[in-house]
Tab-separated table of N, CA and C in Angstrom:
chain	number	residue	atom	x	y	z
A	6	LYS	N	0.738	-1.245	-0.060
A	6	LYS	CA	-0.265	0.064	0.075
A	6	LYS	C	0.885	1.280	-0.037
A	7	TYR	N	1.771	1.337	0.886
A	7	TYR	CA	2.830	2.315	0.956
A	7	TYR	C	4.134	2.308	0.336
A	8	SER	N	4.805	3.130	-0.081
A	8	SER	CA	5.919	3.155	-0.648
A	8	SER	C	7.087	3.421	0.365
A	9	LEU	N	8.275	2.730	0.154
A	9	LEU	CA	9.361	2.932	1.206
A	9	LEU	C	10.208	4.291	0.704
A	10	ALA	N	9.880	4.889	-0.232
A	10	ALA	CA	10.733	5.680	-0.770
A	10	ALA	C	10.359	6.953	-1.009
A	11	PHE	N	10.877	8.043	-1.742
A	11	PHE	CA	10.194	9.305	-2.225
A	11	PHE	C	9.382	9.032	-3.349
A	12	LEU	N	8.286	9.771	-3.839
A	12	LEU	CA	7.794	9.732	-4.957
A	12	LEU	C	7.672	10.913	-5.722
A	13	SER	N	8.085	10.970	-7.096
A	13	SER	CA	7.995	12.035	-7.622
A	13	SER	C	6.767	12.155	-8.614
A	14	ILE	N	5.800	13.136	-8.453
A	14	ILE	CA	4.697	12.972	-9.465
A	14	ILE	C	4.687	14.282	-10.153
A	15	THR	N	3.680	14.499	-10.904
A	15	THR	CA	3.514	15.982	-11.622
A	15	THR	C	2.022	16.111	-11.160
A	16	VAL	N	1.816	17.422	-10.695
A	16	VAL	CA	0.488	17.630	-10.164
A	16	VAL	C	-0.293	18.834	-10.966
A	17	TRP	N	-1.338	18.598	-11.487
A	17	TRP	CA	-2.089	19.651	-12.557
A	17	TRP	C	-2.997	19.951	-11.527
A	18	HIS	N	-3.539	21.406	-11.678
A	18	HIS	CA	-4.368	22.084	-10.975
A	18	HIS	C	-4.802	23.272	-11.661
A	19	CYS	N	-6.441	23.748	-11.592
A	19	CYS	CA	-6.677	24.720	-12.265
A	19	CYS	C	-6.448	25.901	-11.379
A	20	GLN	N	-7.016	27.449	-11.899
A	20	GLN	CA	-7.020	28.434	-10.950
A	20	GLN	C	-7.987	28.638	-9.692
A	21	CYS	N	-8.817	27.562	-10.023
A	21	CYS	CA	-10.170	27.682	-8.668
A	21	CYS	C	-9.636	26.987	-7.383
A	22	VAL	N	-8.456	26.423	-7.613
A	22	VAL	CA	-7.916	25.813	-6.079
A	22	VAL	C	-6.554	25.943	-6.065
A	23	THR	N	-5.975	26.199	-5.144
A	23	THR	CA	-4.458	26.512	-5.038
A	23	THR	C	-3.742	25.033	-4.830
A	24	LEU	N	-2.638	25.148	-5.266
A	24	LEU	CA	-1.648	23.555	-5.325
A	24	LEU	C	-1.675	23.430	-3.754
A	25	PRO	N	-1.635	23.812	-2.782
A	25	PRO	CA	-1.719	23.453	-1.131
A	25	PRO	C	-2.749	22.886	-0.897
A	26	GLN	N	-3.825	23.519	-1.470
A	26	GLN	CA	-5.579	23.132	-1.156
A	26	GLN	C	-5.586	21.589	-1.609
A	27	LEU	N	-5.197	21.687	-2.783
A	27	LEU	CA	-5.184	20.333	-3.465
A	27	LEU	C	-4.488	19.123	-2.721
A	28	LEU	N	-3.245	19.513	-2.516
A	28	LEU	CA	-2.439	18.472	-1.949
A	28	LEU	C	-3.054	18.209	-0.255
A	29	VAL	N	-3.764	18.970	0.549
A	29	VAL	CA	-4.491	18.619	1.421
A	29	VAL	C	-5.703	17.823	1.376
A	30	ARG	N	-6.476	18.418	0.123
A	30	ARG	CA	-7.687	17.412	0.090
A	30	ARG	C	-7.079	15.762	-0.375
A	31	HIS	N	-5.996	15.615	-0.663
A	31	HIS	CA	-5.451	14.251	-0.951
A	31	HIS	C	-4.518	13.567	0.050
A	32	GLY	N	-4.800	14.349	1.292
A	32	GLY	CA	-3.912	13.850	2.601
A	32	GLY	C	-2.505	14.101	2.304
A	33	LEU	N	-2.125	15.126	1.881
A	33	LEU	CA	-0.585	15.572	2.050
A	33	LEU	C	-0.359	16.894	2.596
A	34	PHE	N	0.510	16.974	3.327
A	34	PHE	CA	0.936	18.675	3.784
A	34	PHE	C	1.926	19.306	2.990
A	35	PRO	N	1.806	20.359	2.263
A	35	PRO	CA	2.800	20.931	1.964
A	35	PRO	C	3.751	21.491	2.498
A	36	THR	N	4.876	21.620	1.983
A	36	THR	CA	5.876	21.977	2.892
A	36	THR	C	6.332	23.484	2.782
A	37	ALA	N	5.312	24.270	1.751
A	37	ALA	CA	5.542	25.619	1.339
A	37	ALA	C	4.039	25.945	1.384
A	38	PRO	N	3.764	27.340	1.867
A	38	PRO	CA	2.279	27.852	1.651
A	38	PRO	C	1.937	28.544	0.492
A	39	PHE	N	2.869	28.440	-0.573
A	39	PHE	CA	2.288	29.022	-2.050
A	39	PHE	C	2.696	28.004	-3.058
A	40	GLN	N	3.929	27.949	-2.940
A	40	GLN	CA	4.772	26.825	-4.195
A	40	GLN	C	5.508	25.769	-3.468
A	41	PRO	N	4.603	24.767	-2.834
A	41	PRO	CA	5.125	23.768	-2.299
A	41	PRO	C	6.008	22.788	-3.428
A	42	CYS	N	7.581	22.534	-3.357
A	42	CYS	CA	7.775	21.584	-4.141
A	42	CYS	C	7.847	20.149	-3.476
A	43	MET	N	7.333	20.049	-1.991
A	43	MET	CA	7.438	18.662	-1.572
A	43	MET	C	6.123	18.616	-0.661
A	44	ALA	N	5.774	17.306	-0.194
A	44	ALA	CA	4.459	17.164	0.575
A	44	ALA	C	4.526	16.035	1.530
A	45	VAL	N	4.132	16.007	2.638
A	45	VAL	CA	4.594	14.745	3.486
A	45	VAL	C	2.952	14.305	3.716
A	46	SER	N	3.054	13.027	3.809
A	46	SER	CA	1.613	12.462	4.391
A	46	SER	C	1.269	12.583	5.316
A	47	VAL	N	-0.157	13.141	5.649
A	47	VAL	CA	-0.510	13.429	6.996
A	47	VAL	C	-0.413	12.329	7.770
A	48	GLU	N	-0.593	11.179	7.477
A	48	GLU	CA	-0.670	10.024	8.291
A	48	GLU	C	0.433	10.209	8.993
A	49	LEU	N	1.979	10.073	7.980
A	49	LEU	CA	3.069	10.205	8.664
A	49	LEU	C	3.219	11.225	9.628
A	50	LEU	N	2.899	11.988	9.472
A	50	LEU	CA	2.609	13.333	10.297
A	50	LEU	C	2.247	13.093	11.907
A	51	VAL	N	0.735	12.392	11.667
A	51	VAL	CA	0.114	11.621	12.680
A	51	VAL	C	1.020	10.527	13.407
A	52	PHE	N	1.204	9.675	12.803
A	52	PHE	CA	2.433	8.797	13.477
A	52	PHE	C	3.701	9.339	13.806
A	53	TYR	N	4.262	10.539	13.492
A	53	TYR	CA	5.247	11.143	14.163
A	53	TYR	C	5.110	11.686	15.469
A	54	ARG	N	3.823	12.612	15.646
A	54	ARG	CA	3.087	12.888	16.699
A	54	ARG	C	2.794	12.170	17.864
A	55	ALA	N	2.559	10.953	17.248
A	55	ALA	CA	2.199	9.644	18.366
A	55	ALA	C	3.452	9.188	19.246
A	56	VAL	N	4.504	8.923	18.411
A	56	VAL	CA	6.021	8.749	18.626
A	56	VAL	C	6.339	9.765	19.524
A	57	PHE	N	6.163	11.168	19.450
A	57	PHE	CA	7.064	12.132	19.886
A	57	PHE	C	6.026	12.381	21.441
A	58	GLU	N	4.720	12.018	21.477
A	58	GLU	CA	4.011	12.145	22.516
A	58	GLU	C	4.474	10.908	23.533
A	59	ARG	N	4.872	9.869	22.983
A	59	ARG	CA	5.344	8.908	23.677
A	59	ARG	C	6.989	8.305	23.925
A	60	SER	N	7.532	9.415	23.610
A	60	SER	CA	9.085	9.117	23.671
A	60	SER	C	9.769	9.234	24.722
A	61	CYS	N	9.306	8.932	25.835
A	61	CYS	CA	9.858	8.702	27.156
A	61	CYS	C	10.711	7.573	27.329
A	62	ASP	N	10.105	6.405	26.825
A	62	ASP	CA	10.643	5.309	26.879
A	62	ASP	C	10.603	4.415	25.340
A	63	ALA	N	11.759	4.474	24.747
A	63	ALA	CA	11.993	4.066	23.206
A	63	ALA	C	11.126	2.813	22.945
A	64	ILE	N	11.234	1.883	23.676
A	64	ILE	CA	10.401	0.246	23.469
A	64	ILE	C	9.046	0.418	23.598
A	65	ASN	N	8.776	1.041	24.657
A	65	ASN	CA	7.341	1.036	25.157
A	65	ASN	C	6.818	2.250	24.175
A	66	ALA	N	7.302	3.106	23.673
A	66	ALA	CA	6.903	4.021	22.858
A	66	ALA	C	6.753	3.574	21.565
A	67	LEU	N	7.376	2.840	20.865
A	67	LEU	CA	7.001	2.122	19.649
A	67	LEU	C	6.120	1.501	19.646
A	68	ALA	N	5.993	0.212	20.880
A	68	ALA	CA	4.904	-0.831	20.955
A	68	ALA	C	3.686	-0.074	21.133
A	69	ALA	N	3.534	1.263	21.979
A	69	ALA	CA	2.496	2.029	22.069
A	69	ALA	C	1.688	2.464	20.880
A	70	VAL	N	2.690	3.002	19.871
A	70	VAL	CA	2.448	3.687	18.677
A	70	VAL	C	1.756	2.736	17.392
A	71	LEU	N	2.511	1.875	17.595
A	71	LEU	CA	1.954	0.725	16.693
A	71	LEU	C	0.817	0.020	17.121
A	72	HIS	N	0.305	0.131	18.369
A	72	HIS	CA	-0.961	-0.593	18.852
A	72	HIS	C	-1.718	0.855	18.238
A	73	THR	N	-1.579	2.004	18.962
A	73	THR	CA	-2.522	2.665	18.328
A	73	THR	C	-2.409	3.202	16.648
A	74	HIS	N	-1.523	3.024	16.021
A	74	HIS	CA	-1.811	3.229	14.522
A	74	HIS	C	-2.675	2.132	14.042
A	75	TYR	N	-2.625	0.952	14.760
A	75	TYR	CA	-3.062	-0.377	13.903
A	75	TYR	C	-4.427	-0.513	14.389
A	76	THR	N	-4.898	-0.115	15.602
A	76	THR	CA	-6.221	-0.105	16.019
A	76	THR	C	-7.154	1.104	15.507
A	77	GLN	N	-6.744	2.160	14.771
A	77	GLN	CA	-7.934	3.311	14.394
A	77	GLN	C	-8.476	2.605	13.485
């Protein structure tokens, strides 16, 4: 389902919606507000936040994050 590498794609959009709006609608968070050249998966950001919130004990953090991620 997910790639373990960067993907390079060309995105076409009309004047009625900005590129950042289009990326967000498709689950990607742009790295710049006006002309983003990269975007990050919102799911990855959610996962990163969960790791950060539970980062006091690395092994327990990883187990808790994986449990949270796979039970949603």
